[in-house]
Coordinates of C-alpha atoms in Angstrom, one line a residue:
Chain K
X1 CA 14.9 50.5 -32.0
X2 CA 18.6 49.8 -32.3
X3 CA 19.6 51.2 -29.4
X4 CA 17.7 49.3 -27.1
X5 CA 20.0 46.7 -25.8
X6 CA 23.1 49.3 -25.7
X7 CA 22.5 52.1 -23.6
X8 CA 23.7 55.9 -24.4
X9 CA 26.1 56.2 -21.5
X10 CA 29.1 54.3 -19.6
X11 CA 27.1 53.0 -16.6
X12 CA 28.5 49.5 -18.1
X13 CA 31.4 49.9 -18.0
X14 CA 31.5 50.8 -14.6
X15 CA 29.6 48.3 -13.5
X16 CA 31.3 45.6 -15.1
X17 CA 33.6 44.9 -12.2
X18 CA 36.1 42.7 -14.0
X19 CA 37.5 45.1 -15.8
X20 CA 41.2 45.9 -15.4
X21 CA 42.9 47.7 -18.1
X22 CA 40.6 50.8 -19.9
X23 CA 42.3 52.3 -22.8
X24 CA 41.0 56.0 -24.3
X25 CA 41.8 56.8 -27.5
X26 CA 41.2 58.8 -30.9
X27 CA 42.7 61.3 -33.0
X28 CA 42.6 64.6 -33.6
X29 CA 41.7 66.8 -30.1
X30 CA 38.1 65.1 -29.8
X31 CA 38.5 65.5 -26.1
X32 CA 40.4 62.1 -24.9
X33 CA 41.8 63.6 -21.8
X34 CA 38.5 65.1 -20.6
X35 CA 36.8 61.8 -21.4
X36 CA 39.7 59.9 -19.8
X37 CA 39.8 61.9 -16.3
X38 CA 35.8 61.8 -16.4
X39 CA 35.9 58.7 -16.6
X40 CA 38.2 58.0 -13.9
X41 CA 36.4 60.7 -11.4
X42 CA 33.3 58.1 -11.7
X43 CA 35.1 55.1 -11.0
X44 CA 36.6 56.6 -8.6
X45 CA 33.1 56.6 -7.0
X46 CA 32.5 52.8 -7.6
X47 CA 36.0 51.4 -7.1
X48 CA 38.3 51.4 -4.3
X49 CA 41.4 52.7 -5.8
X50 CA 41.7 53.8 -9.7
X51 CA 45.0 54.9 -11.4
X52 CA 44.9 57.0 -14.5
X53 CA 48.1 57.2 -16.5
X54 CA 49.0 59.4 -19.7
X55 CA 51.4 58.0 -22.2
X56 CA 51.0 61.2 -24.3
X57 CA 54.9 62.9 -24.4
X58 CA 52.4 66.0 -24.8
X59 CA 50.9 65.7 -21.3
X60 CA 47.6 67.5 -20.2
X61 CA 46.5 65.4 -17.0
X62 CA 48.5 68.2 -15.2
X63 CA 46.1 70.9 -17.0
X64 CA 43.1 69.2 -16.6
X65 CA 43.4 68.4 -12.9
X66 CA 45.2 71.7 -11.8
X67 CA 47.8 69.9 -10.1
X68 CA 51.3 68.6 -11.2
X69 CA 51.8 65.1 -11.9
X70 CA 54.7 62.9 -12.3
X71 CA 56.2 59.5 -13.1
X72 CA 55.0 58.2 -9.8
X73 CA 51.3 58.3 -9.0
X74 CA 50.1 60.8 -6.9
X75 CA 46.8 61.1 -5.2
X76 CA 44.4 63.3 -7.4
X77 CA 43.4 66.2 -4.9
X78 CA 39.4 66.7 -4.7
X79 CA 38.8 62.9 -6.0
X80 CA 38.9 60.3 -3.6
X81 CA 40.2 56.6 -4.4
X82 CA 42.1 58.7 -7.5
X83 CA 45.8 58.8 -8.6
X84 CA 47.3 60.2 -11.7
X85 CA 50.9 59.1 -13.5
X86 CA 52.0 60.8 -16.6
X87 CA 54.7 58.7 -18.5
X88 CA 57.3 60.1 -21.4
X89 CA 57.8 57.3 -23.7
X90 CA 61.0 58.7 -24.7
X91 CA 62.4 59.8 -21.6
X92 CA 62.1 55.9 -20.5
X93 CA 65.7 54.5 -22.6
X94 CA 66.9 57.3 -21.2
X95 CA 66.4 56.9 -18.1
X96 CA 67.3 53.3 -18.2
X97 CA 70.7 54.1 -19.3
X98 CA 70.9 56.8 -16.3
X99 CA 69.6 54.3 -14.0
X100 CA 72.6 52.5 -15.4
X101 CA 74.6 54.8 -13.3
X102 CA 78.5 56.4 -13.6
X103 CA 79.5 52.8 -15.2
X104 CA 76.6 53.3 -17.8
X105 CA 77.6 56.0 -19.4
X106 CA 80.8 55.7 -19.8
X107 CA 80.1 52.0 -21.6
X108 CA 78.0 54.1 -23.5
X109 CA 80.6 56.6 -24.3
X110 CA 83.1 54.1 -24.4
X111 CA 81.3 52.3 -27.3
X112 CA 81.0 56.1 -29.0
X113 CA 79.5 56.3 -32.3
X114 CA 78.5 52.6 -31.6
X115 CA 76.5 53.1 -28.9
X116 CA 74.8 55.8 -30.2
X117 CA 73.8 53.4 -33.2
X118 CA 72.9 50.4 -30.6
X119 CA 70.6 53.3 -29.1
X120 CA 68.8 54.7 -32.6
X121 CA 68.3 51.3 -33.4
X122 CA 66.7 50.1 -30.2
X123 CA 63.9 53.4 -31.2
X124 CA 63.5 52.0 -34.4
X125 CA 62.1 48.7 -33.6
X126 CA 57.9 48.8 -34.0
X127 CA 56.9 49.7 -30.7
X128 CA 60.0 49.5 -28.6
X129 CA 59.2 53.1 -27.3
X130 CA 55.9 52.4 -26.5
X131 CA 57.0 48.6 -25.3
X132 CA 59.7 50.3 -22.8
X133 CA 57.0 53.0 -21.5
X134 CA 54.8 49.9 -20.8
X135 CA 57.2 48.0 -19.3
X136 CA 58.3 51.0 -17.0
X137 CA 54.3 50.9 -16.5
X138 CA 54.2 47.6 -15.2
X139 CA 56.9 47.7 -13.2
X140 CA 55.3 50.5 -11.0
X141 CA 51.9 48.9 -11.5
X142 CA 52.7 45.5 -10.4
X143 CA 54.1 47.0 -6.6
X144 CA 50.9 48.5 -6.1
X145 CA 46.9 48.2 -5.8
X146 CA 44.9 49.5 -7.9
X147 CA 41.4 48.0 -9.3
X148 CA 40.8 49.5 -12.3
X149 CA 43.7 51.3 -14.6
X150 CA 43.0 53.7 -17.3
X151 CA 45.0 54.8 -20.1
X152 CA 45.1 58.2 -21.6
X153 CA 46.6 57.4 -25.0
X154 CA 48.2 59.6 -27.3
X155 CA 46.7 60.4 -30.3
X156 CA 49.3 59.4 -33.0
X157 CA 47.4 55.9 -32.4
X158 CA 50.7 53.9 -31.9
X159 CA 49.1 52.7 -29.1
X160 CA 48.6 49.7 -30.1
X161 CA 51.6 49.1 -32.2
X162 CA 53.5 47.9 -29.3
X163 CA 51.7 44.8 -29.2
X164 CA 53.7 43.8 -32.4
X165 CA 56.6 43.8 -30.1
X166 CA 56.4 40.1 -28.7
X167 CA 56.8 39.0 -32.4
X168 CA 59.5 41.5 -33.4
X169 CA 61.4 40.5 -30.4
X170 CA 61.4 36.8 -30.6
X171 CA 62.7 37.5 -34.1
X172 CA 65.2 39.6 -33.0
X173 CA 66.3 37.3 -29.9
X174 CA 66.5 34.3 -32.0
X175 CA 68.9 36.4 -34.0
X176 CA 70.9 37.6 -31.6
X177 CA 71.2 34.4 -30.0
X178 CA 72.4 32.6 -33.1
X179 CA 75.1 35.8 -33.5
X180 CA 75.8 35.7 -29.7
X181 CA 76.7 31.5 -30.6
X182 CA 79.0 32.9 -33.5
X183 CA 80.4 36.2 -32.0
X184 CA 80.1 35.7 -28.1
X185 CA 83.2 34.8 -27.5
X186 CA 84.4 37.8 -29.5
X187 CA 82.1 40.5 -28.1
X188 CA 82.8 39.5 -24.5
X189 CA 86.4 40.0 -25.2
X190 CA 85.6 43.0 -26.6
X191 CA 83.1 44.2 -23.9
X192 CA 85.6 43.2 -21.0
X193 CA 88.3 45.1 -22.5
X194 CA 85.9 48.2 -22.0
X195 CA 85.8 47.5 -18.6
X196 CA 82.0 45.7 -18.9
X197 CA 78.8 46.0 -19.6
X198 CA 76.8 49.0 -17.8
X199 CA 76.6 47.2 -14.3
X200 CA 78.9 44.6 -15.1
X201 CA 76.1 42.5 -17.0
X202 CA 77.3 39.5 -19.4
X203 CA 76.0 39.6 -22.5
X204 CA 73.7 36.1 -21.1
X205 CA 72.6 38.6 -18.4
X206 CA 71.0 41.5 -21.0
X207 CA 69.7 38.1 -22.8
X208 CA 68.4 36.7 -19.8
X209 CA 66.4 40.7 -19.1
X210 CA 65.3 40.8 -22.9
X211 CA 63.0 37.5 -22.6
X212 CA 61.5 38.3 -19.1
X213 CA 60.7 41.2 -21.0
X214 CA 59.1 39.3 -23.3
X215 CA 57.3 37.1 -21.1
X216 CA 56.2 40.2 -19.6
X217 CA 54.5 41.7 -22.6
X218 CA 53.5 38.4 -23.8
X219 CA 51.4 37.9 -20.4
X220 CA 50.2 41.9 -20.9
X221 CA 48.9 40.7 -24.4
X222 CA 47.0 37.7 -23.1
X223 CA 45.6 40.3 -20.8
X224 CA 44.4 42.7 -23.4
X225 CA 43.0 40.2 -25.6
X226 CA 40.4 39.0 -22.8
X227 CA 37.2 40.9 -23.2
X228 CA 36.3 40.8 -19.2
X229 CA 39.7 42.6 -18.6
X230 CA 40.2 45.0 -21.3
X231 CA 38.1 47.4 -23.3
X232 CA 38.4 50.2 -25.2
X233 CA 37.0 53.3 -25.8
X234 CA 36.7 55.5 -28.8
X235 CA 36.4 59.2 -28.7
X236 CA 35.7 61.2 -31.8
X237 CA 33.6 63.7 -32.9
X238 CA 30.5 64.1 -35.6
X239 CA 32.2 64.7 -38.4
X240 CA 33.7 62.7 -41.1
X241 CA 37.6 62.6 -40.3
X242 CA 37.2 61.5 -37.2
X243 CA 34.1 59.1 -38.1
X244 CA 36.7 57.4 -40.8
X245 CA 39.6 57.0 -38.4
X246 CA 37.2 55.3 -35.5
X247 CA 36.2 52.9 -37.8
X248 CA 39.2 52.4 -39.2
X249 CA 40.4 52.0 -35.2
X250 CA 37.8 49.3 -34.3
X251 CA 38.7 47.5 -37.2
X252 CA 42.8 47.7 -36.3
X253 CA 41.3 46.6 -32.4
X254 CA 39.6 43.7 -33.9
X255 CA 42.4 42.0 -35.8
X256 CA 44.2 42.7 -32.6
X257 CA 41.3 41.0 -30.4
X258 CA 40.7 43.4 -28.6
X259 CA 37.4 44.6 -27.0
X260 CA 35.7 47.5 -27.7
X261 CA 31.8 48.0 -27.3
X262 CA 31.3 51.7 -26.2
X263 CA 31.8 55.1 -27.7
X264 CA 32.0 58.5 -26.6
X265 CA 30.8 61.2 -29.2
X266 CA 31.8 64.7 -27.8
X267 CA 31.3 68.2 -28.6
X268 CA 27.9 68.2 -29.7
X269 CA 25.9 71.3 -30.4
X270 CA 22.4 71.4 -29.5
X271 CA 21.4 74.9 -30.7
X272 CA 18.3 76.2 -29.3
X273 CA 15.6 76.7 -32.1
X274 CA 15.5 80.2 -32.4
X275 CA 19.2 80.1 -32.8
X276 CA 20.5 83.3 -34.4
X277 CA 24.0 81.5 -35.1
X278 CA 24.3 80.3 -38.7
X279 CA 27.7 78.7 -38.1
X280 CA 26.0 77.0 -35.1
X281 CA 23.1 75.7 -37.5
X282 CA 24.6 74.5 -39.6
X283 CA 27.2 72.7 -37.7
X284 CA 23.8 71.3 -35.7
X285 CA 22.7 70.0 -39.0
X286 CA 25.8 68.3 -40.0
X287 CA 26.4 66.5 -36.6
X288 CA 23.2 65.7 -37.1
X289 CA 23.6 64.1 -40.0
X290 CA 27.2 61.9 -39.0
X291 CA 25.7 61.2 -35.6
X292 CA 22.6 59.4 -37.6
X293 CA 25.4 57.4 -39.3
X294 CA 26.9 56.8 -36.0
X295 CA 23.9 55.4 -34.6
X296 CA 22.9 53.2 -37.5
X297 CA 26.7 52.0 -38.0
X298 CA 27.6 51.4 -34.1
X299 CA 24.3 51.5 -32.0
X300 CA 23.5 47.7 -32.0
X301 CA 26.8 46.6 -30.7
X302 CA 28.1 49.6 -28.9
X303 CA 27.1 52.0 -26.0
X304 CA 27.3 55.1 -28.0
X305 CA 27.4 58.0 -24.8
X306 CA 27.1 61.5 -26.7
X307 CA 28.6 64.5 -24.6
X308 CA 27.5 68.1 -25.5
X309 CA 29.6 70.9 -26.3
X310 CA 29.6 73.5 -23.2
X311 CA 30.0 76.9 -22.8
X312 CA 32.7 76.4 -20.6
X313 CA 36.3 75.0 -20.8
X314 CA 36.1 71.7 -19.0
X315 CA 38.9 72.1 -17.0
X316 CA 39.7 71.5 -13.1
X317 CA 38.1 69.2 -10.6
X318 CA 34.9 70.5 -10.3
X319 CA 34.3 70.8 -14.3
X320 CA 35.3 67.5 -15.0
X321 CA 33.1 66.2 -12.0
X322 CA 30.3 68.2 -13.6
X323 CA 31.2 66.9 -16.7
X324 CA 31.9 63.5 -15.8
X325 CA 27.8 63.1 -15.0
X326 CA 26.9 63.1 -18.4
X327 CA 28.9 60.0 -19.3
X328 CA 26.5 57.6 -17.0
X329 CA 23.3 60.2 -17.2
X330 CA 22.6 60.7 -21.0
X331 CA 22.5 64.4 -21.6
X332 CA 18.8 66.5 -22.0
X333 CA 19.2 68.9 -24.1
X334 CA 17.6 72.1 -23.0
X335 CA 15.4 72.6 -26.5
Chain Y
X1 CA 69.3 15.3 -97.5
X2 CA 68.8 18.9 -96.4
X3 CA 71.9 20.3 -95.7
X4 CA 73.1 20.0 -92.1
X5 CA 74.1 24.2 -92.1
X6 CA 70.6 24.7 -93.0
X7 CA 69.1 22.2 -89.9
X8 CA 71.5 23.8 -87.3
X9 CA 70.6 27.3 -88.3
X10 CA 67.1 26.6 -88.8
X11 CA 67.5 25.0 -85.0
X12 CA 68.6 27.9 -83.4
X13 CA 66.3 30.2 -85.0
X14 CA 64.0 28.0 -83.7
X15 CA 64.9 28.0 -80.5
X16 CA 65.6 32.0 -80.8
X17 CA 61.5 32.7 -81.2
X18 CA 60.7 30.3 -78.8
X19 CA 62.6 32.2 -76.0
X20 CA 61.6 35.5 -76.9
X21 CA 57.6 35.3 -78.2
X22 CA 57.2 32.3 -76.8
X23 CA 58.4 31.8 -73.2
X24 CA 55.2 33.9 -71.7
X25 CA 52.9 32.9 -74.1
X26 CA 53.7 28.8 -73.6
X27 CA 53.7 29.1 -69.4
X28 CA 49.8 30.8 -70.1
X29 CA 48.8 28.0 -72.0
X30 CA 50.5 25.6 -70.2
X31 CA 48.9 26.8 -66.8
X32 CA 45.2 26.9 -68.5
X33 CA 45.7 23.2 -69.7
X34 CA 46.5 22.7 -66.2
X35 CA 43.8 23.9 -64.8
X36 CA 41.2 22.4 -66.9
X37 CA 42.7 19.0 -66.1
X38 CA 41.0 17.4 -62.4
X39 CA 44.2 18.4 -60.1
X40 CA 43.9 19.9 -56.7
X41 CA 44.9 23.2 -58.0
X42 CA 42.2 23.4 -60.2
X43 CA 39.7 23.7 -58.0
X44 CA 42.0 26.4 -56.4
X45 CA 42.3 28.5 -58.9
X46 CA 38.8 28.8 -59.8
X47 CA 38.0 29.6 -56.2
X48 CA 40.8 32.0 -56.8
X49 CA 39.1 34.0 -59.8
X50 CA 36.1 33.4 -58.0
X51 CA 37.0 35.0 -54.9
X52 CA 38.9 38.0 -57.1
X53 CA 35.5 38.7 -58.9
X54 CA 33.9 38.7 -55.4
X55 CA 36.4 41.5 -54.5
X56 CA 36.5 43.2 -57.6
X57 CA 32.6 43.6 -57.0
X58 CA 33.0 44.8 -53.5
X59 CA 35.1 47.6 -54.5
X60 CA 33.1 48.9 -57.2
X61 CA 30.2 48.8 -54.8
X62 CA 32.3 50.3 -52.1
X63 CA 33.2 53.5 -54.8
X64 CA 29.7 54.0 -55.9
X65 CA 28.6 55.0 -52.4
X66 CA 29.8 58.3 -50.9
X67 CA 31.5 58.1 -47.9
X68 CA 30.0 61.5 -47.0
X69 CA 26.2 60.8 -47.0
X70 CA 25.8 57.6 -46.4
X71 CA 28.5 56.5 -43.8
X72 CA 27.1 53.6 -42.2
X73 CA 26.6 51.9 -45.3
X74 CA 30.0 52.6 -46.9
X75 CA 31.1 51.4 -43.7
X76 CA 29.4 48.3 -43.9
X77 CA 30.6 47.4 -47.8
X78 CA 33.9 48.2 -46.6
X79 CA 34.1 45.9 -43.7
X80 CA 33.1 43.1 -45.7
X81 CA 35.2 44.3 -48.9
X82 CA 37.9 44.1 -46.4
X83 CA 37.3 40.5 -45.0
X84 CA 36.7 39.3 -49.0
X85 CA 40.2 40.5 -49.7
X86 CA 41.9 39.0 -46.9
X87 CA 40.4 35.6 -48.2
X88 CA 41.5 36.3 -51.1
X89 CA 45.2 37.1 -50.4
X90 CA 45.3 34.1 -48.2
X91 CA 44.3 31.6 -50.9
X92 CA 46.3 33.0 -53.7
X93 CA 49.2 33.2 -51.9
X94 CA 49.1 28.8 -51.7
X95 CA 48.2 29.2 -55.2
X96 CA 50.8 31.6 -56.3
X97 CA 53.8 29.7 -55.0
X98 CA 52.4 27.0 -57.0
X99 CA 52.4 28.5 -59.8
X100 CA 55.9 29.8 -59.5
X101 CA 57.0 26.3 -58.9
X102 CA 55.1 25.5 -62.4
X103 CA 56.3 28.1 -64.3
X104 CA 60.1 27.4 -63.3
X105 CA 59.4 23.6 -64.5
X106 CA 58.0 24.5 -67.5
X107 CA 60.8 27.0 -68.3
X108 CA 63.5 24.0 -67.2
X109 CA 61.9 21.6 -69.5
X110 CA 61.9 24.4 -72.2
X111 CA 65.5 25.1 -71.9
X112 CA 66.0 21.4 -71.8
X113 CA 64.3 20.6 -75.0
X114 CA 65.9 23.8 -76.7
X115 CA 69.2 22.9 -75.9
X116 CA 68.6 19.3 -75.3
X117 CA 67.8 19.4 -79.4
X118 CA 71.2 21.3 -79.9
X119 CA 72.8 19.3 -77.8
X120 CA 71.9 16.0 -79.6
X121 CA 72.5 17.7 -82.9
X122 CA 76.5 18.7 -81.9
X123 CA 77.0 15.2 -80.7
X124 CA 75.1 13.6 -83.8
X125 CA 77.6 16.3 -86.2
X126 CA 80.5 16.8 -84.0
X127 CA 83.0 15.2 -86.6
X128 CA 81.8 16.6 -89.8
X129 CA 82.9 19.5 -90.8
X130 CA 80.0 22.1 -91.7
X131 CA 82.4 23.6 -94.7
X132 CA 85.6 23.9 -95.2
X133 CA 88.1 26.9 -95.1
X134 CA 90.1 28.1 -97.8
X135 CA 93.9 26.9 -97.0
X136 CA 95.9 30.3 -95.5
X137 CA 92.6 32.4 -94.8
X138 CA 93.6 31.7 -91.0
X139 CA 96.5 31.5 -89.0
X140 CA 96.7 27.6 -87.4
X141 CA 95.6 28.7 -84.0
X142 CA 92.5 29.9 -85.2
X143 CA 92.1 27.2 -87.6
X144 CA 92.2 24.8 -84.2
X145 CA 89.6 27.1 -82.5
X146 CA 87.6 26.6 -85.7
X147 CA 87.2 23.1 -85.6
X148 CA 86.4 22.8 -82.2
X149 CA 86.2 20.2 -80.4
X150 CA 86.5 17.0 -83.2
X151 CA 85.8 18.1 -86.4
X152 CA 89.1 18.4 -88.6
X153 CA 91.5 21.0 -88.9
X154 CA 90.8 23.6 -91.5
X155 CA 87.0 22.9 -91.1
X156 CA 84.7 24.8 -89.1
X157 CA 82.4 22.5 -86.6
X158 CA 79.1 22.4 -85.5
X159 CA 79.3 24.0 -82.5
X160 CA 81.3 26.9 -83.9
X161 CA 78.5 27.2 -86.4
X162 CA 76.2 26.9 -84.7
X163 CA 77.5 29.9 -82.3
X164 CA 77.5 31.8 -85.2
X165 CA 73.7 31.1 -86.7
X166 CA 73.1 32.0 -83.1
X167 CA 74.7 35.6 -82.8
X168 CA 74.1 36.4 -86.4
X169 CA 70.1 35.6 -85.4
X170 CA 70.3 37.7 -82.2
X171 CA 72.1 40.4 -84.1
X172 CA 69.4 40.8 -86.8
X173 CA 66.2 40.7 -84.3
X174 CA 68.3 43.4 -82.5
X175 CA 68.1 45.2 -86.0
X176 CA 64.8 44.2 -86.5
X177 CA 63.6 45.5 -83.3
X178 CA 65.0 48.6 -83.7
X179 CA 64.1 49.4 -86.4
X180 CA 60.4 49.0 -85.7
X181 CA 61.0 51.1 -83.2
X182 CA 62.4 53.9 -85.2
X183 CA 59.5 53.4 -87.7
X184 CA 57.2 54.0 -84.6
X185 CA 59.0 56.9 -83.4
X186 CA 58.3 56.4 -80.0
X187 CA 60.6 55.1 -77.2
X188 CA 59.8 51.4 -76.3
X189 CA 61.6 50.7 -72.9
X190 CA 63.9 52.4 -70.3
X191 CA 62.2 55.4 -68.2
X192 CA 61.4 57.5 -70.9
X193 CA 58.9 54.9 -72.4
X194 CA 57.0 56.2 -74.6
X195 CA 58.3 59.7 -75.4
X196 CA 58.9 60.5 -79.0
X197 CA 62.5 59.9 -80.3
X198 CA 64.7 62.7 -80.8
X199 CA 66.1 63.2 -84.4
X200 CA 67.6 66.0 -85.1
X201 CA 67.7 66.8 -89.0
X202 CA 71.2 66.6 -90.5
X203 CA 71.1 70.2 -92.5
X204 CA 74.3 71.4 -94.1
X205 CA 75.9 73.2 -91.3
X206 CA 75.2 69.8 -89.0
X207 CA 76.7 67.8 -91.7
X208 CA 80.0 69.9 -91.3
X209 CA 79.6 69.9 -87.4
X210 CA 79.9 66.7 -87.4
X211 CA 83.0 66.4 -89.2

């Protein structure tokens, strides 16, 4: 039988002790953050300190906890060995420039329309928002301990686009150090006249910041590639939208090198026979039909963990404790 | 001895067809020879059509099966269409910047031989004159333009004749071309390709219109 190697639940996952970095991702309201905080409320269990972090601008740790979270981790209450962090992407240049202080925004005022174009353009680059959220990550990550970190992605998927940004930005260094050869002397007239870079940087200095971040995310990606560190995990559903975009997704993570060998299929129906429901029939029968597909497509290579559909919403400690069971105990359906 | 206004204009006819049916027509053949001959890029463009087959076969299995019913396997054709076609774009790519390069020899030693030929033939005829003009038809300054550069003054040269045959030429395909077109009725380039052409007939109160 195919799935005999690869069980139906996430018990490997935490058990494999190496692991670092856990990404959860898919499109489309499969139920990423309830996978994601189930998840961590079993590590939790096996680990001595796990952080779970949402990059989503549209936040729901806060919902699905009951409890208010912020850009620093905070202790999950009810879940011990737990802390949760939810990041805005966008807020993060933002925030730079604030951290900048007074002198920052006037340079960036000072430069006017400029600035403003200096600033659009930095959002345009592939990535850069998601690059500066991870950097801001890292930063607060690399001050404290924590075994295991898992990531609640958002579900545009750009996730993983910011890995394109170590190429992008050697491009864009190299170019801006061949104009800094020609210009420099020009610009830091220029600058100084404005009374100076926010914090009275040289233009070598924001160089000097833009390869360590570089190195940074270039040590990151080393990170992700490496199966023992880094895996991810699909979410989707039993139906064929979100069938096409996880495969299309394990494709994209396997030009990227990155591992993924389990799968969580949620909001399955398991009708009891007598059923009355036709809607709930015949929704039984087409799950039925994708999650064959799923099991002959993925079950020799991945754990495929399939989570029912309950009666209730799965929200707050408890629920998601409840819930969380079900990812390392494979489901009996009551038939 | 046929005469040398016949050679020059048959010449740049010549070389008139050449660049216009022939250009695409002689790189195709050219590159075919090519191929057939034992070079290195030989053997790289048959593994090229090979591999384009190999794709082309992939994708017509992949559209056959419905995505719908049978998932797994559509998957499965997919994956490996995929990993055919990035082969593939990977070894044309080599193969197509070779073949640019050849082209853009082929059509360098086209334009040399075109107007290598009418180069040779102004130098062979630069002093004759081709005919000779009527005394007074021309003022003297366009008599000297005339008989540009060496042939003598009053005559007309080789190269001006030659300039001639070759706008006269271009002027009649242009004429030519257009009026097949008009025969066809239908619109041959621009973004309106295609369409049917617009003629409005000229009744008796449009004939006064226009006037």
């Amino acid at each position: 039988m195919a799935d005999s190697e690869m069980e139906a639940s996430l018990k490997p996952i935490i058990d494999q002790k190496s692991l670092k970095w856990i990404f959860v991702g898919g499109k489309g309201g499969v139920g990423k953050t309830t996978t994601s905080c189930s998840l961590a409320v079993q590590m939790a269990k096996a680990r001595k300190s796990v952080l779970l972090i949402s990059t989503d601008p549209a936040h729901n740790l806060s919902d699905a906890f009951g409890m208010k979270f912020g850009k620093d981790a905070r202790p999950v209450v009810g879940v011990e060995g737990l802390s949760a962090m939810e990041i805005d992407p966008n807020g993060s240049i933002t925030d730079l420039i604030n951290a900048g202080g007074d002198d920052a925004q006037e340079a960036m005022q000072g430069l006017g329309g400029v600035g403003s174009m200096f600033q659009d353009m930095a959002f345009s680059i592939p990535g850069v928002d998601e690059a500066m959220s991870f950097a801001e990550v890292l930063k607060q990550v690399k001050g404290m301990e924590y075994e295991v970190i898992i990531f609640d992605t958002a579900p545009t998927g750009h996730t993983l686009r910011f890995l394109q940004f170590p190429t992008v930005l050697e491009k864009a260094l190299d170019k801006l150090s061949q104009l800094s050869k020609q210009f420099g002397g020009m610009i830091n007239n220029l600058v100084s006249a404005r009374g100076g870079l926010p914090n009275g940087q040289s233009f070598d200095d924001v160089l000097k910041k833009m390869e360590d971040l570089q190195a940074t995310i270039g040590d990151v990606n080393k990170q992700f590639k490496n199966a023992d560190l880094t895996t991810f995990i699909p979410v989707m559903i039993p139906e064929f939208l979100s069938l096409y975009e996880t495969e299309r997704m394990i494709q994209e993570l396997g030009n990227y090198e990155i591992d993924t060998h389990a799968i969580v299929v949620n909001q399955l129906l398991f009708p009891k026979k007598d059923n009355p429901c036709e809607q709930c029939n015949a929704r039984r029968k087409m799950q039925k039909k994708y999650l064959e597909q799923i099991d002959d497509l993925y079950g020799e290579d991945f754990n495929v963990v399939k989570m029912p559909l309950l009666v209730n919403e799965v929200r707050g400690v408890d629920s998601i404790s409840t819930f969380s069971e079900m990812l390392v105990k494979p489901y009996d359906a009551p038939q | 001895m046929v005469s040398v206004l016949l050679i020059v204009f048959l010449l740049q006819l010549a070389i008139h067809l050449v660049n216009t049916f022939g250009a695409q027509a002689v790189n195709e053949l050219l590159w075919n020879l090519y191929t057939k001959l034992p070079t290195p890029q030989s053997k790289d463009a048959d593994e090229s059509s090979r591999l384009r087959k190999e794709v082309a076969r992939l994708h017509r299995e992949m559209k056959s099966i419905s995505a719908q019913d049978d998932f797994a396997k559509w998957a499965r054709v997919r994956r490996e269409h995929d990993k055919a076609k990035d082969k593939y774009d990977k070894q044309s790519a080599s193969l197509t910047s070779f073949r640019t390069t050849f082209d853009r020899l082929i059509t360098a030693a086209r334009w040399l031989g075109t107007q290598g030929l009418q180069f040779f033939c102004n130098f062979y005829y630069s002093k004759q004159a081709m005919f000779w003009l009527p005394q007074g038809w021309v003022p003297y300054h366009v008599e000297w333009v005339l008989s540009f550069p060496k042939a003598q003054m009053g005559a007309v040269s080789i190269n001006i004749w030659s300039m001639a045959c070759a706008s006269v030429i271009a002027l009649a395909s242009e004429g030519i071309r257009a009026s097949l077109t008009l025969k066809d009725g239908r619109v041959r380039e621009g973004s309106n390709k295609g369409e049917k052409i617009k003629m409005e007939a000229l009744g008796a109160g449009g004939g006064e219109k226009e006037l």
